[in-house]
Coordinates of C-alpha atoms in Angstrom, one line a residue:
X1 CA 7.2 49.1 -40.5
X2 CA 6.5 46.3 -38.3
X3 CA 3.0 47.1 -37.8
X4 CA 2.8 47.3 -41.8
X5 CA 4.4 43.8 -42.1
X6 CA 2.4 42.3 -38.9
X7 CA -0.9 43.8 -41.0
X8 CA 0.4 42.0 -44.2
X9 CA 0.8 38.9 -42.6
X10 CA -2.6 38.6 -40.8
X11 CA -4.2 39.1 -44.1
X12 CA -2.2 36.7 -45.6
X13 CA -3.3 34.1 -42.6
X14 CA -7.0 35.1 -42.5
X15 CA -7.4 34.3 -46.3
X16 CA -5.4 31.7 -47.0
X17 CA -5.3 28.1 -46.0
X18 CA -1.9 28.2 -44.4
X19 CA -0.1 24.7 -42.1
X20 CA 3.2 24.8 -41.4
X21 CA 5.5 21.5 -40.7
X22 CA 9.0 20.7 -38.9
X23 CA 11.3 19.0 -40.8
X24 CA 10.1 15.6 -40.3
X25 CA 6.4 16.9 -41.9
X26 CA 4.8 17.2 -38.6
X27 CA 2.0 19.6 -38.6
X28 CA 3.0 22.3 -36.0
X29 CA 0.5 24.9 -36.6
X30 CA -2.7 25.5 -39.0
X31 CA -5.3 28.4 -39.5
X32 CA -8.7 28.4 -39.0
X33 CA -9.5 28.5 -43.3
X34 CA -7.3 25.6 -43.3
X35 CA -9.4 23.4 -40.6
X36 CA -12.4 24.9 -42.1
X37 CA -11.2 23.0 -45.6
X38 CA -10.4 19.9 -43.9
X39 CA -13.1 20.1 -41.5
X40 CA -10.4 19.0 -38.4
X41 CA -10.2 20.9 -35.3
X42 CA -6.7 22.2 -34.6
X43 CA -5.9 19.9 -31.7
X44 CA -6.6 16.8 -34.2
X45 CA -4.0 18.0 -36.5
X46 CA -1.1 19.8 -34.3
X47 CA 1.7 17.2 -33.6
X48 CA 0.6 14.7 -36.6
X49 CA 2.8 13.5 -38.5
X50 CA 0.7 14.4 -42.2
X51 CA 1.3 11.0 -43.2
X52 CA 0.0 9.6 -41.2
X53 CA -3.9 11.5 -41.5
X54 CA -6.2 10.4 -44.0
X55 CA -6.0 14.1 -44.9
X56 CA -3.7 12.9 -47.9
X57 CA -5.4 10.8 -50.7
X58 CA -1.8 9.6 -52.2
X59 CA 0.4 6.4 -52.7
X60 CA 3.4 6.3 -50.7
X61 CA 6.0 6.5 -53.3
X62 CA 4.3 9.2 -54.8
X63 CA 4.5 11.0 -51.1
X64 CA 8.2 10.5 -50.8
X65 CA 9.0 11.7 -54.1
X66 CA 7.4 15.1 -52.9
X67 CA 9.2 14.9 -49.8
X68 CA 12.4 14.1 -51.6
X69 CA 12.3 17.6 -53.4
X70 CA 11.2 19.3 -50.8
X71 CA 14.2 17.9 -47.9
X72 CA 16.5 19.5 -51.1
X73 CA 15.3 22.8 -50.7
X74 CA 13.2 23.1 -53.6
X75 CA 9.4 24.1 -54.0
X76 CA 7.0 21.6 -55.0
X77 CA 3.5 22.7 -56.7
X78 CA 1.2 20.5 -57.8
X79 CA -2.6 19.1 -57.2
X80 CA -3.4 16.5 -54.6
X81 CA -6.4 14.5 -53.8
X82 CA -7.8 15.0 -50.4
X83 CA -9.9 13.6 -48.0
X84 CA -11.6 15.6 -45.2
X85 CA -12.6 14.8 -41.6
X86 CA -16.4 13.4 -42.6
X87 CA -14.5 11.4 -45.8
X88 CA -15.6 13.9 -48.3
X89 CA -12.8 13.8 -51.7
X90 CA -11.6 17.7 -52.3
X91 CA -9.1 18.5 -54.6
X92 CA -6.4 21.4 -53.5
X93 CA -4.2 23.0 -55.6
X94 CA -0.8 22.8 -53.1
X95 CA 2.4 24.8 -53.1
X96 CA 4.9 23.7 -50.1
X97 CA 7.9 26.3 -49.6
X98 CA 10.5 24.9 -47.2
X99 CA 11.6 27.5 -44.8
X100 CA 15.5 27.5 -43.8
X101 CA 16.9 28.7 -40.3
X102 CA 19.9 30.6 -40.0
X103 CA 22.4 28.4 -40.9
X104 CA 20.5 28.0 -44.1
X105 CA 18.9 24.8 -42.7
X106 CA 15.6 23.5 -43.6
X107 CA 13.6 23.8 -40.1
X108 CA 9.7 23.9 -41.4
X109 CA 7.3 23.4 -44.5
X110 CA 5.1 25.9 -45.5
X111 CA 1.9 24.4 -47.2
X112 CA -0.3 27.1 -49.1
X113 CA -3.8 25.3 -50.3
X114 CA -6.5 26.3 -52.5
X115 CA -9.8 24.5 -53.1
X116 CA -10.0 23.6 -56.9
X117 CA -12.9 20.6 -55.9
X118 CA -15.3 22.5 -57.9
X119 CA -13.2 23.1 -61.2
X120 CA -11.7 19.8 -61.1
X121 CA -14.7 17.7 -60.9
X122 CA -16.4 19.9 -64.0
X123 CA -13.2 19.3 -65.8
X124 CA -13.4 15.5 -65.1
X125 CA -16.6 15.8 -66.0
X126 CA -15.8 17.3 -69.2
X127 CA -13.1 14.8 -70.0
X128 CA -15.6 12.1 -69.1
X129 CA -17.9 14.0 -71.6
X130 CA -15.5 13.9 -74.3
X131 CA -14.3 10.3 -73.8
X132 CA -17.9 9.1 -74.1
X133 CA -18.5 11.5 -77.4
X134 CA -15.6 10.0 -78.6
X135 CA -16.8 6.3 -78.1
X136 CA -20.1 7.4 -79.5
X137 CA -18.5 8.4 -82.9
X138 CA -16.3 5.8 -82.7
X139 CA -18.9 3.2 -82.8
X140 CA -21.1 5.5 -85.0
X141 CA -18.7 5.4 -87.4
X142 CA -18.2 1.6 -87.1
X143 CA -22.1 1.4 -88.3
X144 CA -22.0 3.5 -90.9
X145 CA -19.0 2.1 -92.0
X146 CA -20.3 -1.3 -92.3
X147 CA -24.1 -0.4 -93.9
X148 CA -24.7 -1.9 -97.2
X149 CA -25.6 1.5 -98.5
X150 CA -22.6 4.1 -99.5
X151 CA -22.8 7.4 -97.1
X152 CA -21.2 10.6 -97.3
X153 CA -21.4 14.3 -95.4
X154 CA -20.8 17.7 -97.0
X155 CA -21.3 21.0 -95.4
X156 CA -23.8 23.7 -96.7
X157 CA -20.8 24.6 -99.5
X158 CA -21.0 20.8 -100.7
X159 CA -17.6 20.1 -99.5
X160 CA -17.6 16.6 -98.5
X161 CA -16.8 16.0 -94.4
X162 CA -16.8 12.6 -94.6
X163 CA -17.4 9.3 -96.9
X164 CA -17.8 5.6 -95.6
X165 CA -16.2 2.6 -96.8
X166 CA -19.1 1.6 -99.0
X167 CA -19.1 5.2 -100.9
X168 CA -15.0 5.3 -101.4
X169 CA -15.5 1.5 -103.3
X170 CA -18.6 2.9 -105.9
X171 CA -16.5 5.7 -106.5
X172 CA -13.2 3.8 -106.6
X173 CA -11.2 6.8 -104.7
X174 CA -10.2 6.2 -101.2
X175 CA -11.4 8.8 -98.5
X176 CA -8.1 10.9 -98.8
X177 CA -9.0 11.6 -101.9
X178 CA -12.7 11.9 -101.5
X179 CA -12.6 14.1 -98.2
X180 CA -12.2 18.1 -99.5
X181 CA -13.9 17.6 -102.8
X182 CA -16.8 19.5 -103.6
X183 CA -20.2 17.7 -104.9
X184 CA -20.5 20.1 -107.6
X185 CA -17.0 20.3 -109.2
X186 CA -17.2 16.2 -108.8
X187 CA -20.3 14.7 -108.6
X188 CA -21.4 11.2 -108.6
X189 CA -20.7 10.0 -111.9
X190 CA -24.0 10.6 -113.7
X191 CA -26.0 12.3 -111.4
X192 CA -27.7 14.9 -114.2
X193 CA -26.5 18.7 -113.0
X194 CA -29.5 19.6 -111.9
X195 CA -30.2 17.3 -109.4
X196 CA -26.8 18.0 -108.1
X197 CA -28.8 21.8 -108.3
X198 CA -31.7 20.6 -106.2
X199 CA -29.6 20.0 -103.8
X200 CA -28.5 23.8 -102.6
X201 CA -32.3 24.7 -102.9
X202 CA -33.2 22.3 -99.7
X203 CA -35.4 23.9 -96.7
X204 CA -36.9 23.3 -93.6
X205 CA -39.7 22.9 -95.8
X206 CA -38.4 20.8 -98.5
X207 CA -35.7 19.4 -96.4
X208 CA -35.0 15.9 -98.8
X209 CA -35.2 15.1 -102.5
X210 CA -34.6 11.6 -103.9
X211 CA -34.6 10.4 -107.4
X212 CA -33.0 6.8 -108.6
X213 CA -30.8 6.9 -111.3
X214 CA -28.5 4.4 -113.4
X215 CA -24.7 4.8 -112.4
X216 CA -21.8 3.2 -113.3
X217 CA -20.0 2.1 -110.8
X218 CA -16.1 2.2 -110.0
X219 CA -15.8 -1.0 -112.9
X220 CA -17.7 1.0 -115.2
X221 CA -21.0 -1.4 -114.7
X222 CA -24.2 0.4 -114.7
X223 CA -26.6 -0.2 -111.8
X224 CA -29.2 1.5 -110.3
X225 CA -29.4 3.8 -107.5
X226 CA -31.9 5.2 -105.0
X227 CA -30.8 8.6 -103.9
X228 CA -31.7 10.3 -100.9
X229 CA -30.6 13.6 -99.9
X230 CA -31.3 15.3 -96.9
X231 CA -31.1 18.7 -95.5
X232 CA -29.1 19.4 -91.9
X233 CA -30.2 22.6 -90.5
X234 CA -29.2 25.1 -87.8
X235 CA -30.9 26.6 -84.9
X236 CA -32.1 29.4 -87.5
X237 CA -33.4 27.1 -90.1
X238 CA -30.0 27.6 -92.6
X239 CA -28.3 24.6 -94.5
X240 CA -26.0 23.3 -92.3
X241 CA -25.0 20.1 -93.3
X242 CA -25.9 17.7 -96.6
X243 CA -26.4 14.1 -96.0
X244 CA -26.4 11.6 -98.9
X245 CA -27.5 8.1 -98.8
X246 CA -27.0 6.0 -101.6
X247 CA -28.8 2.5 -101.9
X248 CA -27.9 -0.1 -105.0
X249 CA -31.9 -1.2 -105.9
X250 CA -30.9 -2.6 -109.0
X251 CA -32.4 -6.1 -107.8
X252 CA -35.8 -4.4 -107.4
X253 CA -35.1 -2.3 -110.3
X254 CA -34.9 -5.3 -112.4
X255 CA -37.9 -7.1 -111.4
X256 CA -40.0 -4.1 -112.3
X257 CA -38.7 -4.5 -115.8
X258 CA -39.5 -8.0 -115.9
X259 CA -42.6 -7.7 -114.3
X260 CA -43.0 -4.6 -116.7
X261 CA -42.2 -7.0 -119.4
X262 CA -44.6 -10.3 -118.7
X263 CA -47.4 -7.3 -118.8
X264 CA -46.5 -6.1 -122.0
X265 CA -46.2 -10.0 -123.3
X266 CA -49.7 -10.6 -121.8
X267 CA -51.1 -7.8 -123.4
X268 CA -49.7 -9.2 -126.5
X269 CA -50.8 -12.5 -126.4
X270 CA -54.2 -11.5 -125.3
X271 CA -54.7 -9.0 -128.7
X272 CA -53.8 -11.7 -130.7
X273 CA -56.0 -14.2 -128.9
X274 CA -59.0 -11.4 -129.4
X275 CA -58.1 -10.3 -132.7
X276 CA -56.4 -13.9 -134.5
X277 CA -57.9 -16.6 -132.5
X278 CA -61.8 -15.2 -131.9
X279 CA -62.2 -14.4 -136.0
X280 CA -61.9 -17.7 -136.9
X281 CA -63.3 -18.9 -134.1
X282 CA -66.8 -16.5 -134.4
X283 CA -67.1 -17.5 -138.4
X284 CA -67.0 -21.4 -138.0
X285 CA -69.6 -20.9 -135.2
X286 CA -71.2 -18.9 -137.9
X287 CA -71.1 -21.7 -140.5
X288 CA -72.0 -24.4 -138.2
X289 CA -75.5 -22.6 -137.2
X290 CA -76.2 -22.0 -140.9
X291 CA -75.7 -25.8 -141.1
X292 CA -78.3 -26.5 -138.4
X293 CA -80.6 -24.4 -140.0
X294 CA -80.5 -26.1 -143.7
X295 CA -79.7 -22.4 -144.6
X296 CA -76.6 -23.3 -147.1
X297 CA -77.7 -24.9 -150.3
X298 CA -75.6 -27.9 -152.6
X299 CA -74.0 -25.5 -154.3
X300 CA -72.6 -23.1 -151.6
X301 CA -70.6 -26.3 -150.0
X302 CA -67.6 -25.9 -151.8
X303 CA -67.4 -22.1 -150.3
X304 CA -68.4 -23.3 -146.8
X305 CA -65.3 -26.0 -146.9
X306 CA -62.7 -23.3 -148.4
X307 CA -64.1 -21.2 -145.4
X308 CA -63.2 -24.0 -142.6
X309 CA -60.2 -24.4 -144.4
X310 CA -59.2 -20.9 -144.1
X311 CA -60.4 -20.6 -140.5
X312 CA -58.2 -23.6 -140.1
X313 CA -55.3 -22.2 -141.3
X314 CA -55.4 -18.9 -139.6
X315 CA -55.9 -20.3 -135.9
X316 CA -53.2 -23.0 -136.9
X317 CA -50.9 -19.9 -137.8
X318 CA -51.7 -18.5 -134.8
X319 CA -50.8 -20.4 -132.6
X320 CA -47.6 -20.8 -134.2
X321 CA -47.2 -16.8 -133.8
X322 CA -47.9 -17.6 -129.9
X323 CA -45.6 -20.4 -129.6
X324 CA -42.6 -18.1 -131.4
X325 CA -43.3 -14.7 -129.5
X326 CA -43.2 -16.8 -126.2
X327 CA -40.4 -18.5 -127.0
X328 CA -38.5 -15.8 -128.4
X329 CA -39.7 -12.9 -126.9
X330 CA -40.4 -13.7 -123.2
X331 CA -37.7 -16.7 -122.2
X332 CA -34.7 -15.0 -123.1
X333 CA -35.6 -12.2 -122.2
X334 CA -36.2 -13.5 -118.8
X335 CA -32.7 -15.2 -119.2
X336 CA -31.2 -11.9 -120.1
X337 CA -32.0 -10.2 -117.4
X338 CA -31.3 -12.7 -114.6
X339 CA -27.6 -12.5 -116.4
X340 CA -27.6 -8.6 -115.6
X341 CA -28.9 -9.3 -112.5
X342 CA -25.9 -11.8 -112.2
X343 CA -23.2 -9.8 -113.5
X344 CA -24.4 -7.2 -110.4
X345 CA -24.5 -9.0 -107.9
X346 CA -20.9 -11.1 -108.7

């Protein structure tokens, strides 16, 4: 039975990183895994007291608490930074059992140690990982949150993921109420359904559509919208993700029209000029050479005068049509539209 224990122990010892310590936590004894670990030689540990080695990486209160529970009896677990011989950091996963005497009194610490370097620095690493991610979206979502133009997120369903600040006041829902919805049971008011269609019919191919369209927005004014929706795909080329972006273009929108409108006015004015101004224009040039030619006789004057005359009269009316259709047709309209353009942008 001896043998059998003696055999149990020396496996224990040869695989574990074992020190042992009297009761004032001097090192009395360490195995060969254990200077191994902290790369010291036996000699330059035996009779230390452990605080006194840089072999602990630990504040002082934080060591006494330890060596409070541990002077009661009790069993302390727990992870400590260490440093070894050389100054390399290792992290050991630590369990200390006192060991009592006899008379039940504590004589010697047994310190059991485990090398977790390796897994603790790829957690930290993971943590530091997941801090930066979170910053990243953090300030991601403090861009998007402040663009001009209104942003939301739906998955491959249509279900919307997320909304910024600018989408939630168009709508006039706050994200709460936004987030969850599905683009297809609530779409943008007056997107036409099959646009909102389109959308589930996007590809690696055909990965973005865009259209602009007249909306009305959360106080019911109409403005006008560019669109842009784009495809998200996953590593096998299936809808992942939808994006939308939403841009108010009603400015530019509006300045087509009017530039739209001086064109048709031009067009307008320059028909009548061809058509109303160059007839009376071509027959009095008419007149004028019959004149310097002696080709009109006594008795044709009278018709040659009632012909000014009427010449007269139509380029006189004329220009009266000109001066009305620009001053009815193209000022206020140009008035009218820098009101709508107003009423937007207030």
């Amino acid at each position: 039975m001896n043998v059998f224990v003696n055999a149990y122990a020396d496996a224990i010892i040869s695989n574990i990183r074992l020190a042992v310590l009297d009761s004032k936590c001097t090192i009395t004894w360490v195995n060969d895994k254990f200077c191994k670990l902290t790369k010291y030689e036996k000699h330059e540990l035996i009779g230390k007291p452990i605080s006194k080695l840089n072999l602990v990486c630990m504040r002082e209160d934080d060591f006494r608490a330890i060596q409070s529970v541990i002077s009661r009896g009790e069993s302390w677990s727990g992870e400590i930074k260490s440093m070894t011989k050389d100054g390399s950091i290792l992290w050991v996963k630590t369990n200390i059992l006192p060991v009592r005497n006899e008379n039940g009194t504590i004589e010697s610490y047994l310190i059991l140690s485990s090398n977790i370097t390796t897994t603790k620095n790829a957690l930290n690493e993971k943590n530091e990982a997941l801090e930066s991610l979170m910053r990243s979206e953090a300030r991601y979502r403090a861009v998007v949150d402040n663009q001009p133009d209104f942003m939301s997120l739906c998955n491959a369903e249509g279900v919307r993921l997320f909304v910024n600040d600018r989408y939630c006041e168009f709508i006039g829902k706050d994200q709460p109420s936004l987030i969850g919805t599905n683009i297809i049971e609530y779409p943008l008011p007056g997107i036409p359904l099959h646009f909102v269609k389109k959308i589930f019919q996007l590809s690696i191919d055909n990965p973005e559509i865009s259209d602009v369209f007249e909306l009305p927005n959360a106080n019911g004014i109409k403005v006008w919208i560019s669109l842009s929706i784009r495809g998200i795909f996953n590593e096998s080329g299936q809808l992942y993700e939808i994006l939308t972006i939403g841009r108010d273009v009603s400015a530019i929108k509006m300045a087509e029209m009017r530039m739209s409108k001086y064109v048709d006015d031009i067009e307008r004015i320059a028909f009548m000029t061809s058509h109303k101004v160059r007839a009376p224009i071509a027959t009095m040039l008419g007149l004028v050479e019959l004149l310097k030619l002696n080709a009109i006789h006594t008795d044709q004057w009278s018709d040659v005068l009632n012909h000014f005359k009427d010449c007269i009269r139509n380029l006189d009316l004329c220009t009266r049509e000109l001066g009305a259709f620009i001053n009815q047709r193209q000022l206020p309209d140009e008035k009218d539209i820098d009101d709508r353009l107003n009423v937007r942008s207030a």
